[in-house]
Amino acid sequence: MTQSLGYGLIGTGFMGKCHALAYRSATAVFGDVAAPRMEILCDTPEEKAGRFATQFGFQRATSDWRAVIDDPAVDIVSITTPNGMHKEMALAALAAGKHVHLEKPMALTLQDAREMAEAAARAPGRTMVGYNYLHNPAIAHARKLIEEGAIGRPIHFRGLVDEDYQADPDLPWTWRARRADAGLGALGDLGCHLVSLAVLLLGPVASVIAEMQTVHETRKLADSDERRPVENEDVASALLTFESGVNGLFSCSRSAWGRKSRIGLEIHGTKGMITYEQERMNELRLYRNDGTGATQGFTTILTGPAHPPYGEFVPAPGHQLGFNDLKVIEVRSFLKAIADGTLTFPSFADAFHYEAVIHAIAQAAESGARVRPEAA
Amino acid sequence: MTQSLGYGLIGTGFMGKCHALAYRSATAVFGDVAAPRMEILCDTPEEKAGRFATQFGFQRATSDWRAVIDDPAVDIVSITTPNGMHKEMALAALAAGKHVHLEKPMALTLQDAREMAEAAARAPGRTMVGYNYLHNPAIAHARKLIEEGAIGRPIHFRGLVDEDYQADPDLPWTWRARRADAGLGALGDLGCHLVSLAVLLLGPVASVIAEMQTVHETRKLADSDERRPVENEDVASALLTFESGVNGLFSCSRSAWGRKSRIGLEIHGTKGMITYEQERMNELRLYRNDGTGATQGFTTILTGPAHPPYGEFVPAPGHQLGFNDLKVIEVRSFLKAIADGTLTFPSFADAFHYEAVIHAIAQAAESGARVRPEAA
Amino acid sequence: MTQSLGYGLIGTGFMGKCHALAYRSATAVFGDVAAPRMEILCDTPEEKAGRFATQFGFQRATSDWRAVIDDPAVDIVSITTPNGMHKEMALAALAAGKHVHLEKPMALTLQDAREMAEAAARAPGRTMVGYNYLHNPAIAHARKLIEEGAIGRPIHFRGLVDEDYQADPDLPWTWRARRADAGLGALGDLGCHLVSLAVLLLGPVASVIAEMQTVHETRKLADSDERRPVENEDVASALLTFESGVNGLFSCSRSAWGRKSRIGLEIHGTKGMITYEQERMNELRLYRNDGTGATQGFTTILTGPAHPPYGEFVPAPGHQLGFNDLKVIEVRSFLKAIADGTLTFPSFADAFHYEAVIHAIAQAAESGARVRPEAA
Amino acid sequence: MTQSLGYGLIGTGFMGKCHALAYRSATAVFGDVAAPRMEILCDTPEEKAGRFATQFGFQRATSDWRAVIDDPAVDIVSITTPNGMHKEMALAALAAGKHVHLEKPMALTLQDAREMAEAAARAPGRTMVGYNYLHNPAIAHARKLIEEGAIGRPIHFRGLVDEDYQADPDLPWTWRARRADAGLGALGDLGCHLVSLAVLLLGPVASVIAEMQTVHETRKLADSDERRPVENEDVASALLTFESGVNGLFSCSRSAWGRKSRIGLEIHGTKGMITYEQERMNELRLYRNDGTGATQGFTTILTGPAHPPYGEFVPAPGHQLGFNDLKVIEVRSFLKAIADGTLTFPSFADAFHYEAVIHAIAQAAESGARVRPEAA
């Protein structure tokens, strides 16, 4: 097993808890990385930090995020704070020589993401960005099938990512609606996940044309009758051209009633097709033109030990992994890469491209022109 | 009941048979229109025409399509021949004072469709174009739900239409690949169906930006080693803006392995969502933000007598209509409108817009610019 | 093509209309049997008969069912009246030398069914019983797969057939609740369909043990406060042993909310499994242990021309047959067998076994003992 | 938070790892129970125990299970060894005053389970049996819906539980096939899970009639040509009568190709229906006769924070829990009940009934008679 590393966590919300659980479990699940030492947790106020440190099993708590970064016992820092705080924290952590595990999106602007990727390239620490859906055994299997030629040459892509957390017209205005605080809307929350999957399966994106809409143009403040503008997009759609020549369709919405965690993918190939739906994340559907004639159809593959690393969690197929398990795979992958000195994936450099694509989509929608994602 | 009309059919292929079956059944199913007299059927050679006249129950057969149009006993002419023959036949039938039931697409070019629509506007005969999916009780119910506000204000559209009849790289070259004979590719075969549904549910399309691809750029002749170019598109995708301000996504492929008759629709609204899949044509899925909290979800509605005119076919719900039943609804609608002197739907005028949209998509894909569909 | 036969129909309800439509269409669809002459239709009162004769395209109408049976122009008689009238009509039609197309179940009691089967065995006319689900191309394909060994040796069966037409506790009492008028309840309406499919796929049933329940023990008369007992079962369940040694599970309910036409089948074999759901009647699911490891799963086969006689209706796969199309297949099969002098299927003799099984289930439920279905 | 308890684990296989992961995570997930101290782990040989102690984060390792039970630092013992060892270990642990977390089934014979339940009733320690599917938020929601009357009075039950781990005829003979070592077959592995769910939702079972079959009667030894008999059932089916008067259907198979973790449930009520499929464990389907007419249908509910304790894992709906998460819920429930002095569920006493039912099924199948489960 590898050498134990000290771990610090900044932020205890949705993703903060998810990181804490994953760092607690990765060794017990995989057995090939040393258990990290749960050193210090940061949140505000202090009382909250203390409470969560106890709950999550950290030794110390702080309300000062710099205390995490400056802590000599800490080797890895998870940053799971609101997006607007990512850049400062990540740069500081990198400067302090830490390995950085950052939640997506990297930053509010692509310029910020670029600075962060450049800092990472110069820093001794390794980086990992929380594009957790990449780590699903079903997705890994899809990638393997494509690489093995199971569907022939990929020719077309369709991707839809939807949730409904901003669907209700009566929700109050929040900072999420202000571009300066939140950056992009649906693209930043959801769209970049879809891009990460598309790029994993089909390679980098070469150019886009796009449209965006803000469905609910203003929202009422929670505590007054004033209405404020919603400055970022509820829905964005694009036509993508991949560098491989494949083209495809992309759409994301945070106002799609009934969709709770929908990421729908279709990869069309010259010999078959693969489809996937995140809300049934343990299933992959495969059609192959394999000459079986009257018995051809889409096969629903239930993930199991034949789809690594599913078997590390449960030795029996079809028993279902959950959302939090994907983060365990991500954490173990990070710990292993640090220990082995191999590439982390997705690093800041990888994630930069995903985020370059969503910013290209926003720019294409605003300009009406075809836009190439910025190169790293 | 209405007065009996004489019926003539040109073409006995996929759609020709479908028309014949529907004209035979419409009265027995609905009981509110007089049974058409099955007068004369045309195909070539003569022997084939005679054989099908017997099979389909026509009194006479001919290999000369003008004999159908000139037949004084014929009031309605169905034209189900290859697309390149539609214009001449339709214009002749209109000129002869017949009612014309034409298969889609109307013509190879939009200019031809325009001439046909103009001729129809001047002619005494009525017109109907075979956009049969419009007549599905599930689609009618979707439209009713939207009109009643069940999903609030529509905000976004997604439509995908796919088949795999041109997916195999080894299929031989045919006339379908030559623009002069076949016109558009996937757009003309499949895409226009999707447009017809989108327009029924959300109104006319204002503009598009688009991409197209020919997946298999050449195909081998069946009887030699020569390869010929495929001149029309296998896949086309577009971002649509409707006149209502709704925008959305459109994609069609004739090279989508595993899709046999896929028409997937999503209508996103401010209070809910409707989804539909043609390969399960008796189901409609509806999500409403109706305050039921922990029991909210997509409801799968199985069509039944509550969804007219399903009950004319089967008085028990969930028993399933089939593809051919949609044509029966279309035919009865045509016969009833002729008898009552009401508008037919979709007429040449309605269909012109659908086809203007697919030609706009093709033009947008070729030019890289936003294109408005031509007005009638 | 074969020689044209005269056709008479008794009853114009759900199944009467279904028969009329099918006899009108069978020749046009299949082209290998002569079109029957639509001679005479019977219903009461006379006015209704006349109206439906016009709608369905019959030459004559009557309110006297014996007039159909005595009509020398009639060769085939369809009997689609309430179950309690089947026996007298069928015996009379057989005695008059007619071919008899009878709706299921054959009779209220097994003794009656036996007399009818015996009469059929002696009569010159041929018989067909309306177990229409047997004629689904998906079911035919399931049978072929089993016969070819695609799932190895069948080892286990599960069958569930449910509707909800008697689920509402507030529905009024009708004659359907009286055993003397209606015979069995869910077993007679639904259960026998499931038995017919089980026997087609797995052979005759050797013995059963069973339970029944009447969920709603009394119902209120429509026009008074009086409540009358429901004398037949709403739900019946059984453990079946087939003569082949396969055993399995059977359950039927007419009080199953949400089920509109549910017939769920599972055939477990030593090398695979087949499943089917009637509410998606154009799909068949097949799992084979075929050594493909990580890509194994249930394949959803969409019926198409590869599954005869689907292609007679639509030449393109996945376009969907409907409920009424199954009756067209049944009618053509009957017409063809009459013309060719081959066995009809399912004849009175075949159907007797299906009905012997449901009566065995009822008897087993009442006695608590294992019961063997009566032999023919 | 509650007082920390010492934890010892016996067995490190499928369920051993699952327990270890859950005891590591329960506090971090829920925050309302003190984190257990991971004291000692037992497996053989010693080397393996040491390796897993490191991986799972235990302080000590042993190859002697009595060392766990005798360890004064241990308050709770998980027993996850092969079923034949449960009784001796559980009795010893109870005698030593420990709380016992036992995997299902409790024992090879019902007599053994009875002795264990009786010992538990006298012992100071609390008990929990690993019927983990009971803890699914979807199942909890189903129970709540039933209790609230959402489907009216329950009238009928259907339950099917299937896997395919013994489907392959060519699998070698193992101890699992010997009744003295393994006890029941599919009933003990799978059937008891289904019973636990049925009893949770519908109350205790009053009587059963049943059938069993051993599909593969002999199997070849792995290392010779000798074939040995399979002494326990591959498939068992039963008709159940619940004490409430509800009756229903039950079937389990370990030879059901394609089923990886299938637990299918249907609860029929006078006002609606609930269905569930374990292979899509984050979904619940609900039909209510709620007067919405043309929009009625089965609603697919995706679990989320509205379905406690889902929200403890992920604050966003539809993100999916996994199999291992159910064990975390079970462990927290056990820790909380111990701390609060409330009833554990399911305890040895609860589980005794589940296992009495499967033994009643086996006995009914062997005798051909109706059998009542033994009372505790």
mmCIF file of C-alpha atoms in Angstrom, chain A residues 43-50 62-63:
data_model
loop_
_atom_site.group_PDB
_atom_site.id
_atom_site.type_symbol
_atom_site.label_atom_id
_atom_site.label_comp_id
_atom_site.label_asym_id
_atom_site.label_seq_id
_atom_site.Cartn_x
_atom_site.Cartn_y
_atom_site.Cartn_z
ATOM 1 C CA ASP A 43 -16.145 25.985 7.331
ATOM 2 C CA THR A 44 -17.709 29.085 8.817
ATOM 3 C CA PRO A 45 -18.657 29.796 11.469
ATOM 4 C CA GLU A 46 -16.214 28.008 13.717
ATOM 5 C CA GLU A 47 -19.004 26.154 15.502
ATOM 6 C CA LYS A 48 -20.170 24.607 12.261
ATOM 7 C CA ALA A 49 -16.642 23.593 11.380
ATOM 8 C CA GLY A 50 -16.272 21.914 14.757
ATOM 9 C CA THR A 62 -11.034 25.940 11.597
ATOM 10 C CA SER A 63 -13.008 28.797 10.160
#
